[in-house]
Amino acid sequence: MNLHDLKPERNSKQKRKRVGRGMGSGRGYTSGRGANGQNARSGGGVRLTFEGGQTPLFRRLPKRGFNNRFKKEFNEINIYQLNRFEENEDITPEKLVASGMIDRIAKAGVKILGNGEVEKSFNVKANAFTKSAREKIEAAGGKAEVI
């Protein structure tokens, strides 16, 4: 089979409607749009959500929930995940991105959470720490520095 052998399925191709070509064509005069009215006009019709003057569905449904636009969005890292770095290494948000632990630095930065145990001492520089994370890092002989 070659490209020139391909043919469309029978009855799958329909001819285009040619409107406004005289009364004898069957689609002259109003061109299949009916007799006058909003939809007969060019650019006529109603918007997508219009329901004939009835209050539209999206306005009838209640608004739910609360969206806090002032919420701080952090990239969260647990301290056990930091064990992949070398002893006494400076860990910064840029190093976390470079190592693939986070995709990008969020608006509010990086927050270190206290889940897990620290096996080495690190100098961790982040935008926020939980109390337990700070205690565990310092107990292992490292430093937790807020940037």
mmCIF file of C-alpha atoms in Angstrom:
data_model
loop_
_atom_site.group_PDB
_atom_site.id
_atom_site.type_symbol
_atom_site.label_atom_id
_atom_site.label_comp_id
_atom_site.label_asym_id
_atom_site.label_seq_id
_atom_site.Cartn_x
_atom_site.Cartn_y
_atom_site.Cartn_z
ATOM 1 C CA MET A 1 0.000 0.000 0.000
ATOM 2 C CA ASN A 2 1.249 3.464 -0.930
ATOM 3 C CA LEU A 3 0.061 6.955 -0.068
ATOM 4 C CA HIS A 4 -1.558 7.365 -3.488
ATOM 5 C CA ASP A 5 -3.653 4.248 -2.847
ATOM 6 C CA LEU A 6 -5.321 5.705 0.276
ATOM 7 C CA LYS A 7 -8.939 6.800 -0.102
ATOM 8 C CA PRO A 8 -11.389 8.125 2.513
ATOM 9 C CA GLU A 9 -14.126 5.850 3.849
ATOM 10 C CA ARG A 10 -17.321 5.848 1.775
ATOM 11 C CA ASN A 11 -19.749 8.624 2.779
ATOM 12 C CA SER A 12 -17.201 10.108 5.224
ATOM 13 C CA LYS A 13 -16.646 13.216 3.098
ATOM 14 C CA GLN A 14 -19.569 15.657 2.939
ATOM 15 C CA LYS A 15 -19.836 18.517 0.512
ATOM 16 C CA ARG A 16 -19.692 22.022 1.937
ATOM 17 C CA LYS A 17 -23.018 23.891 2.186
ATOM 18 C CA ARG A 18 -23.009 26.738 -0.356
ATOM 19 C CA VAL A 19 -25.472 29.278 0.985
ATOM 20 C CA GLY A 20 -26.864 32.488 -0.481
ATOM 21 C CA ARG A 21 -26.763 31.286 -4.104
ATOM 22 C CA GLY A 22 -30.340 31.950 -5.106
ATOM 23 C CA MET A 23 -33.778 30.513 -4.400
ATOM 24 C CA GLY A 24 -33.230 27.524 -6.678
ATOM 25 C CA SER A 25 -30.339 26.237 -4.584
ATOM 26 C CA GLY A 26 -32.559 25.504 -1.582
ATOM 27 C CA ARG A 27 -30.403 27.716 0.627
ATOM 28 C CA GLY A 28 -31.010 31.153 -0.804
ATOM 29 C CA TYR A 29 -32.817 34.124 0.811
ATOM 30 C CA THR A 30 -32.160 33.433 4.529
ATOM 31 C CA SER A 31 -29.305 30.970 3.879
ATOM 32 C CA GLY A 32 -30.599 28.384 6.333
ATOM 33 C CA ARG A 33 -30.738 30.779 9.288
ATOM 34 C CA GLY A 34 -34.513 30.988 9.613
ATOM 35 C CA ALA A 35 -36.570 34.186 9.369
ATOM 36 C CA ASN A 36 -34.919 37.091 11.227
ATOM 37 C CA GLY A 37 -34.166 37.089 14.951
ATOM 38 C CA GLN A 38 -30.918 37.306 16.893
ATOM 39 C CA ASN A 39 -29.333 34.205 15.397
ATOM 40 C CA ALA A 40 -30.057 35.332 11.839
ATOM 41 C CA ARG A 41 -27.834 38.385 12.240
ATOM 42 C CA SER A 42 -24.110 38.403 11.600
ATOM 43 C CA GLY A 43 -22.326 38.219 14.949
ATOM 44 C CA GLY A 44 -25.666 37.259 16.496
ATOM 45 C CA GLY A 45 -26.276 34.681 19.178
ATOM 46 C CA VAL A 46 -25.853 34.630 22.910
ATOM 47 C CA ARG A 47 -22.828 34.038 25.099
ATOM 48 C CA LEU A 48 -21.940 30.546 26.219
ATOM 49 C CA THR A 49 -23.420 30.793 29.729
ATOM 50 C CA PHE A 50 -26.626 32.639 28.758
ATOM 51 C CA GLU A 51 -29.813 30.847 29.855
ATOM 52 C CA GLY A 52 -32.490 33.129 28.440
ATOM 53 C CA GLY A 53 -32.441 35.596 31.321
ATOM 54 C CA GLN A 54 -32.677 32.907 34.012
ATOM 55 C CA THR A 55 -29.885 33.226 36.568
ATOM 56 C CA PRO A 56 -27.042 31.133 35.097
ATOM 57 C CA LEU A 57 -25.899 27.954 36.794
ATOM 58 C CA PHE A 58 -22.483 29.324 37.754
ATOM 59 C CA ARG A 59 -24.209 32.154 39.661
ATOM 60 C CA ARG A 60 -26.778 29.861 41.316
ATOM 61 C CA LEU A 61 -24.156 27.557 42.810
ATOM 62 C CA PRO A 62 -22.642 28.620 46.147
ATOM 63 C CA LYS A 63 -19.021 29.668 46.408
ATOM 64 C CA ARG A 64 -17.128 27.229 48.591
ATOM 65 C CA GLY A 65 -13.940 27.364 50.585
ATOM 66 C CA PHE A 66 -11.392 30.007 51.310
ATOM 67 C CA ASN A 67 -8.367 30.945 49.256
ATOM 68 C CA ASN A 68 -5.642 32.627 51.265
ATOM 69 C CA ARG A 69 -3.634 34.717 48.827
ATOM 70 C CA PHE A 70 -1.150 35.637 51.568
ATOM 71 C CA LYS A 71 -0.208 32.020 52.361
ATOM 72 C CA LYS A 72 3.511 31.275 52.212
ATOM 73 C CA GLU A 73 4.341 28.439 49.809
ATOM 74 C CA PHE A 74 7.469 26.540 50.852
ATOM 75 C CA ASN A 75 9.413 23.668 49.332
ATOM 76 C CA GLU A 76 9.454 21.221 52.247
ATOM 77 C CA ILE A 77 12.422 18.918 52.882
ATOM 78 C CA ASN A 78 12.678 16.427 55.752
ATOM 79 C CA ILE A 79 16.030 16.256 57.518
ATOM 80 C CA TYR A 80 16.555 12.559 56.790
ATOM 81 C CA GLN A 81 16.738 13.534 53.105
ATOM 82 C CA LEU A 82 19.809 15.679 53.839
ATOM 83 C CA ASN A 83 21.869 12.584 54.726
ATOM 84 C CA ARG A 84 22.832 12.209 51.046
ATOM 85 C CA PHE A 85 25.126 15.252 51.344
ATOM 86 C CA GLU A 86 28.744 15.085 52.588
ATOM 87 C CA GLU A 87 29.838 15.752 56.183
ATOM 88 C CA ASN A 88 30.221 19.483 57.079
ATOM 89 C CA GLU A 89 28.822 20.537 53.688
ATOM 90 C CA ASP A 90 26.947 23.833 53.258
ATOM 91 C CA ILE A 91 23.411 22.986 52.124
ATOM 92 C CA THR A 92 21.622 25.858 50.361
ATOM 93 C CA PRO A 93 18.375 26.001 48.345
ATOM 94 C CA GLU A 94 20.468 26.222 45.157
ATOM 95 C CA LYS A 95 22.256 22.945 46.050
ATOM 96 C CA LEU A 96 18.885 21.269 46.666
ATOM 97 C CA VAL A 97 17.761 22.271 43.162
ATOM 98 C CA ALA A 98 21.069 21.119 41.646
ATOM 99 C CA SER A 99 20.802 17.726 43.397
ATOM 100 C CA GLY A 100 17.228 17.258 42.084
ATOM 101 C CA MET A 101 15.570 17.189 45.506
ATOM 102 C CA ILE A 102 13.340 20.109 44.508
ATOM 103 C CA ASP A 103 12.376 21.342 41.040
ATOM 104 C CA ARG A 104 12.581 25.045 41.772
ATOM 105 C CA ILE A 105 12.694 27.348 44.759
ATOM 106 C CA ALA A 106 9.139 28.294 45.796
ATOM 107 C CA LYS A 107 8.103 31.896 46.439
ATOM 108 C CA ALA A 108 8.658 31.659 50.196
ATOM 109 C CA GLY A 109 11.747 29.440 49.792
ATOM 110 C CA VAL A 110 12.709 26.174 51.471
ATOM 111 C CA LYS A 111 11.516 24.886 54.845
ATOM 112 C CA ILE A 112 13.313 22.077 56.676
ATOM 113 C CA LEU A 113 11.006 19.685 58.540
ATOM 114 C CA GLY A 114 12.044 17.488 61.463
ATOM 115 C CA ASN A 115 10.993 14.064 60.191
ATOM 116 C CA GLY A 116 13.767 11.446 60.502
ATOM 117 C CA GLU A 117 17.278 11.506 61.960
ATOM 118 C CA VAL A 118 20.476 13.313 60.997
ATOM 119 C CA GLU A 119 23.555 11.078 60.652
ATOM 120 C CA LYS A 120 26.113 13.800 59.817
ATOM 121 C CA SER A 121 26.732 17.425 60.736
ATOM 122 C CA PHE A 122 25.694 20.008 58.150
ATOM 123 C CA ASN A 123 25.532 23.764 57.781
ATOM 124 C CA VAL A 124 21.971 24.133 56.504
ATOM 125 C CA LYS A 125 20.833 27.466 55.066
ATOM 126 C CA ALA A 126 17.065 27.659 54.492
ATOM 127 C CA ASN A 127 14.211 30.135 54.738
ATOM 128 C CA ALA A 128 12.496 28.346 57.639
ATOM 129 C CA PHE A 129 13.029 25.462 60.077
ATOM 130 C CA THR A 130 10.677 23.595 62.359
ATOM 131 C CA LYS A 131 11.701 23.555 66.003
ATOM 132 C CA SER A 132 12.474 19.814 65.949
ATOM 133 C CA ALA A 133 14.537 20.109 62.749
ATOM 134 C CA ARG A 134 16.656 22.888 64.231
ATOM 135 C CA GLU A 135 17.239 20.870 67.435
ATOM 136 C CA LYS A 136 18.234 17.693 65.545
ATOM 137 C CA ILE A 137 20.646 19.535 63.227
ATOM 138 C CA GLU A 138 22.337 21.309 66.149
ATOM 139 C CA ALA A 139 22.417 18.103 68.232
ATOM 140 C CA ALA A 140 24.378 16.429 65.390
ATOM 141 C CA GLY A 141 26.931 19.263 65.519
ATOM 142 C CA GLY A 142 25.635 21.242 62.541
ATOM 143 C CA LYS A 143 24.245 24.752 62.104
ATOM 144 C CA ALA A 144 20.732 25.813 61.066
ATOM 145 C CA GLU A 145 20.897 29.280 59.510
ATOM 146 C CA VAL A 146 17.847 31.239 58.366
ATOM 147 C CA ILE A 147 18.427 33.170 55.127
#
